[in-house]
PDB file of C-alpha atoms in Angstrom:
ATOM      1  CA  MET G  16     -43.312 -64.698   5.887  1.00  0.00           C
ATOM      2  CA  ARG G  17     -46.680 -64.048   7.475  1.00  0.00           C
ATOM      3  CA  THR G  18     -49.158 -61.628   5.970  1.00  0.00           C
ATOM      4  CA  GLN G  19     -50.485 -59.064   8.403  1.00  0.00           C
ATOM      5  CA  SER G  20     -53.553 -56.953   7.874  1.00  0.00           C
ATOM      6  CA  LEU G  21     -53.298 -53.333   6.845  1.00  0.00           C
ATOM      7  CA  ILE G  22     -55.068 -52.268  10.036  1.00  0.00           C
ATOM      8  CA  LEU G  23     -52.578 -54.135  12.244  1.00  0.00           C
ATOM      9  CA  ARG G  24     -49.559 -52.715  10.382  1.00  0.00           C
ATOM     10  CA  THR G  25     -50.900 -49.153  10.519  1.00  0.00           C
ATOM     11  CA  THR G  26     -51.875 -49.416  14.177  1.00  0.00           C
ATOM     12  CA  GLY G  27     -48.511 -50.939  15.082  1.00  0.00           C
ATOM     13  CA  PHE G  28     -46.689 -48.177  13.239  1.00  0.00           C
ATOM     14  CA  PHE G  29     -48.482 -45.473  15.261  1.00  0.00           C
ATOM     15  CA  LEU G  30     -48.576 -47.291  18.602  1.00  0.00           C
ATOM     16  CA  LEU G  31     -44.823 -47.974  18.813  1.00  0.00           C
ATOM     17  CA  PRO G  32     -43.689 -44.370  19.419  1.00  0.00           C
ATOM     18  CA  LEU G  33     -46.680 -43.606  21.652  1.00  0.00           C
ATOM     19  CA  LEU G  34     -46.065 -46.620  23.888  1.00  0.00           C
ATOM     20  CA  LEU G  35     -42.321 -45.913  24.065  1.00  0.00           C
ATOM     21  CA  LEU G  36     -43.033 -42.303  25.034  1.00  0.00           C
ATOM     22  CA  PHE G  37     -45.462 -43.501  27.707  1.00  0.00           C
ATOM     23  CA  ALA G  38     -42.810 -45.931  28.977  1.00  0.00           C
ATOM     24  CA  LEU G  39     -40.349 -43.027  29.258  1.00  0.00           C
ATOM     25  CA  PHE G  40     -42.958 -41.022  31.182  1.00  0.00           C
ATOM     26  CA  LEU G  41     -43.516 -43.922  33.599  1.00  0.00           C
ATOM     27  CA  LEU G  42     -39.778 -44.414  34.051  1.00  0.00           C
ATOM     28  CA  LEU G  43     -39.082 -40.768  34.862  1.00  0.00           C
ATOM     29  CA  ARG G  44     -41.973 -40.331  37.252  1.00  0.00           C
ATOM     30  CA  GLY G  45     -41.352 -43.585  39.103  1.00  0.00           C
ATOM     31  CA  HIS G  46     -39.176 -42.301  41.940  1.00  0.00           C
ATOM     32  CA  ASN G  47     -41.738 -39.632  42.936  1.00  0.00           C
ATOM     33  CA  ALA G  48     -45.057 -41.323  42.154  1.00  0.00           C
ATOM     34  CA  PRO G  49     -46.396 -44.723  41.057  1.00  0.00           C
ATOM     35  CA  GLY G  50     -44.513 -46.068  38.095  1.00  0.00           C
ATOM     36  CA  GLY G  51     -40.857 -46.846  37.683  1.00  0.00           C
ATOM     37  CA  GLY G  52     -38.564 -49.197  35.895  1.00  0.00           C
ATOM     38  CA  PHE G  53     -40.636 -52.357  36.112  1.00  0.00           C
ATOM     39  CA  ILE G  54     -43.883 -51.043  34.668  1.00  0.00           C
ATOM     40  CA  ALA G  55     -42.007 -48.906  32.122  1.00  0.00           C
ATOM     41  CA  GLY G  56     -40.129 -52.007  30.969  1.00  0.00           C
ATOM     42  CA  LEU G  57     -43.402 -53.888  30.570  1.00  0.00           C
ATOM     43  CA  VAL G  58     -44.948 -51.072  28.528  1.00  0.00           C
ATOM     44  CA  ALA G  59     -41.844 -50.824  26.319  1.00  0.00           C
ATOM     45  CA  SER G  60     -41.822 -54.594  25.775  1.00  0.00           C
ATOM     46  CA  ALA G  61     -45.534 -54.396  24.893  1.00  0.00           C
ATOM     47  CA  ALA G  62     -44.600 -51.800  22.261  1.00  0.00           C
ATOM     48  CA  ILE G  63     -41.966 -54.170  20.863  1.00  0.00           C
ATOM     49  CA  SER G  64     -44.548 -56.993  20.892  1.00  0.00           C
ATOM     50  CA  VAL G  65     -47.102 -54.944  18.973  1.00  0.00           C
ATOM     51  CA  HIS G  66     -44.416 -54.061  16.428  1.00  0.00           C
ATOM     52  CA  LEU G  67     -43.424 -57.727  16.184  1.00  0.00           C
ATOM     53  CA  PHE G  68     -46.992 -58.817  15.484  1.00  0.00           C
ATOM     54  CA  ALA G  69     -47.554 -55.956  13.033  1.00  0.00           C
ATOM     55  CA  MET G  70     -44.289 -56.307  11.110  1.00  0.00           C
ATOM     56  CA  SER G  71     -41.912 -59.224  11.801  1.00  0.00           C
ATOM     57  CA  GLU G  72     -39.315 -60.615  14.185  1.00  0.00           C
ATOM     58  CA  ALA G  73     -36.579 -58.857  12.220  1.00  0.00           C
ATOM     59  CA  GLY G  74     -38.484 -55.579  12.532  1.00  0.00           C
ATOM     60  CA  ALA G  75     -38.703 -55.974  16.296  1.00  0.00           C
ATOM     61  CA  ARG G  76     -34.961 -56.654  16.489  1.00  0.00           C
ATOM     62  CA  ARG G  77     -34.303 -53.521  14.396  1.00  0.00           C
ATOM     63  CA  VAL G  78     -36.376 -51.437  16.812  1.00  0.00           C
ATOM     64  CA  LEU G  79     -34.336 -52.732  19.766  1.00  0.00           C
ATOM     65  CA  ARG G  80     -31.029 -52.169  17.875  1.00  0.00           C
ATOM     66  CA  VAL G  81     -29.174 -54.440  20.318  1.00  0.00           C
ATOM     67  CA  ASP G  82     -29.532 -58.033  21.404  1.00  0.00           C
ATOM     68  CA  PRO G  83     -32.154 -58.178  24.184  1.00  0.00           C
ATOM     69  CA  ARG G  84     -29.766 -60.282  26.282  1.00  0.00           C
ATOM     70  CA  ASP G  85     -27.304 -57.380  26.237  1.00  0.00           C
ATOM     71  CA  LEU G  86     -30.048 -55.184  27.690  1.00  0.00           C
ATOM     72  CA  ILE G  87     -30.366 -57.609  30.600  1.00  0.00           C
ATOM     73  CA  ALA G  88     -26.628 -57.428  31.300  1.00  0.00           C
ATOM     74  CA  TRP G  89     -26.486 -53.624  31.104  1.00  0.00           C
ATOM     75  CA  GLY G  90     -29.557 -53.346  33.328  1.00  0.00           C
ATOM     76  CA  LEU G  91     -27.990 -55.520  35.998  1.00  0.00           C
ATOM     77  CA  ILE G  92     -24.799 -53.454  35.844  1.00  0.00           C
ATOM     78  CA  LEU G  93     -26.733 -50.172  36.222  1.00  0.00           C
ATOM     79  CA  ALA G  94     -28.817 -51.481  39.122  1.00  0.00           C
ATOM     80  CA  LEU G  95     -25.686 -52.727  40.870  1.00  0.00           C
ATOM     81  CA  ALA G  96     -23.932 -49.399  40.245  1.00  0.00           C
ATOM     82  CA  ALA G  97     -26.869 -47.547  41.828  1.00  0.00           C
ATOM     83  CA  GLY G  98     -26.501 -49.681  44.940  1.00  0.00           C
ATOM     84  CA  VAL G  99     -22.735 -49.348  45.158  1.00  0.00           C
ATOM     85  CA  ILE G 100     -22.893 -45.510  45.137  1.00  0.00           C
ATOM     86  CA  GLY G 101     -23.990 -45.620  48.779  1.00  0.00           C
ATOM     87  CA  LEU G 102     -21.102 -47.908  49.740  1.00  0.00           C
ATOM     88  CA  PHE G 103     -18.532 -45.465  48.343  1.00  0.00           C
ATOM     89  CA  SER G 104     -19.881 -42.727  50.589  1.00  0.00           C
ATOM     90  CA  GLY G 105     -19.744 -44.938  53.682  1.00  0.00           C
ATOM     91  CA  GLN G 106     -23.489 -45.584  53.797  1.00  0.00           C
ATOM     92  CA  PRO G 107     -25.488 -48.802  53.358  1.00  0.00           C
ATOM     93  CA  PHE G 108     -26.034 -50.469  49.998  1.00  0.00           C
ATOM     94  CA  LEU G 109     -28.799 -48.817  47.897  1.00  0.00           C
ATOM     95  CA  THR G 110     -28.772 -45.556  49.873  1.00  0.00           C
ATOM     96  CA  ALA G 111     -30.207 -42.815  47.661  1.00  0.00           C
ATOM     97  CA  HIS G 112     -27.966 -39.956  46.586  1.00  0.00           C
ATOM     98  CA  TRP G 113     -29.160 -36.872  44.728  1.00  0.00           C
ATOM     99  CA  LEU G 114     -27.510 -34.379  42.404  1.00  0.00           C
ATOM    100  CA  THR G 115     -29.190 -31.125  41.341  1.00  0.00           C
ATOM    101  CA  VAL G 116     -28.356 -29.898  37.848  1.00  0.00           C
ATOM    102  CA  SER G 117     -29.350 -26.429  36.658  1.00  0.00           C
ATOM    103  CA  LEU G 118     -30.517 -26.375  33.037  1.00  0.00           C
ATOM    104  CA  PRO G 119     -31.002 -23.056  31.209  1.00  0.00           C
ATOM    105  CA  VAL G 120     -34.467 -23.728  29.758  1.00  0.00           C
ATOM    106  CA  PHE G 121     -35.890 -26.303  32.168  1.00  0.00           C
ATOM    107  CA  GLY G 122     -34.592 -24.948  35.481  1.00  0.00           C
ATOM    108  CA  GLU G 123     -33.360 -27.303  38.179  1.00  0.00           C
ATOM    109  CA  LEU G 124     -33.333 -31.029  37.514  1.00  0.00           C
ATOM    110  CA  LYS G 125     -32.859 -33.509  40.355  1.00  0.00           C
ATOM    111  CA  LEU G 126     -31.008 -36.659  39.341  1.00  0.00           C
ATOM    112  CA  GLY G 127     -30.507 -39.471  41.775  1.00  0.00           C
ATOM    113  CA  SER G 128     -29.403 -43.027  42.234  1.00  0.00           C
ATOM    114  CA  PRO G 129     -33.049 -44.240  42.407  1.00  0.00           C
ATOM    115  CA  LEU G 130     -33.435 -43.159  38.777  1.00  0.00           C
ATOM    116  CA  LEU G 131     -30.287 -45.096  37.888  1.00  0.00           C
ATOM    117  CA  PHE G 132     -31.691 -48.161  39.665  1.00  0.00           C
ATOM    118  CA  ASP G 133     -35.047 -47.754  37.870  1.00  0.00           C
ATOM    119  CA  LEU G 134     -33.223 -47.499  34.544  1.00  0.00           C
ATOM    120  CA  GLY G 135     -31.442 -50.760  35.340  1.00  0.00           C
ATOM    121  CA  VAL G 136     -34.720 -52.478  36.218  1.00  0.00           C
ATOM    122  CA  PHE G 137     -36.252 -51.062  33.017  1.00  0.00           C
ATOM    123  CA  LEU G 138     -33.483 -52.574  30.882  1.00  0.00           C
ATOM    124  CA  VAL G 139     -33.676 -55.955  32.639  1.00  0.00           C
ATOM    125  CA  VAL G 140     -37.455 -56.187  32.218  1.00  0.00           C
ATOM    126  CA  LEU G 141     -37.338 -54.976  28.601  1.00  0.00           C
ATOM    127  CA  GLY G 142     -34.539 -57.396  27.742  1.00  0.00           C
ATOM    128  CA  THR G 143     -36.165 -60.367  29.446  1.00  0.00           C
ATOM    129  CA  ALA G 144     -39.644 -59.847  28.017  1.00  0.00           C
ATOM    130  CA  SER G 145     -38.301 -59.084  24.541  1.00  0.00           C
ATOM    131  CA  THR G 146     -36.081 -62.169  24.559  1.00  0.00           C
ATOM    132  CA  ILE G 147     -39.018 -64.376  25.476  1.00  0.00           C
ATOM    133  CA  ILE G 148     -41.407 -62.812  22.966  1.00  0.00           C
ATOM    134  CA  ILE G 149     -38.951 -62.795  20.055  1.00  0.00           C
ATOM    135  CA  ASN G 150     -37.849 -66.383  20.730  1.00  0.00           C
ATOM    136  CA  LEU G 151     -41.453 -67.556  20.858  1.00  0.00           C
ATOM    137  CA  ALA G 152     -42.218 -65.742  17.601  1.00  0.00           C
ATOM    138  CA  GLU G 153     -39.184 -67.300  15.914  1.00  0.00           C
ATOM    139  CA  GLN G 154     -40.259 -70.777  17.074  1.00  0.00           C
ATOM    140  CA  ASP G 155     -43.612 -70.221  15.404  1.00  0.00           C
ATOM    141  CA  THR G 156     -42.159 -69.697  11.924  1.00  0.00           C
TER     142      THR G 156
END
């Protein structure tokens, strides 16, 4: 096992939740402004990378909770499902559809198929980058 510095471990411990929260922010704002699934997936995989360098490969796998390759599969399924929604309504593939939900505290929330597509892209990017990074770290030991 590698020995990491106290500064790296402490910084990694605090950066993980902040980077994941920032990734969530980028994901949710992506269909209305710059951001989206791709950049959010990169930020989340950077958070996993920082945790990997600060702790260990096993720690990074515990943060993910699932095999990164499963994230790739689920992301592809979600992105495909977002595209198929338009076909079921007689419109072209990847046509956006919106649903407005009224929440008691937050007011109206608009949910749409672009968010579902962005979530799929997020999972694919997170799974791919995490698989590469974790495999490279395991090769090093």
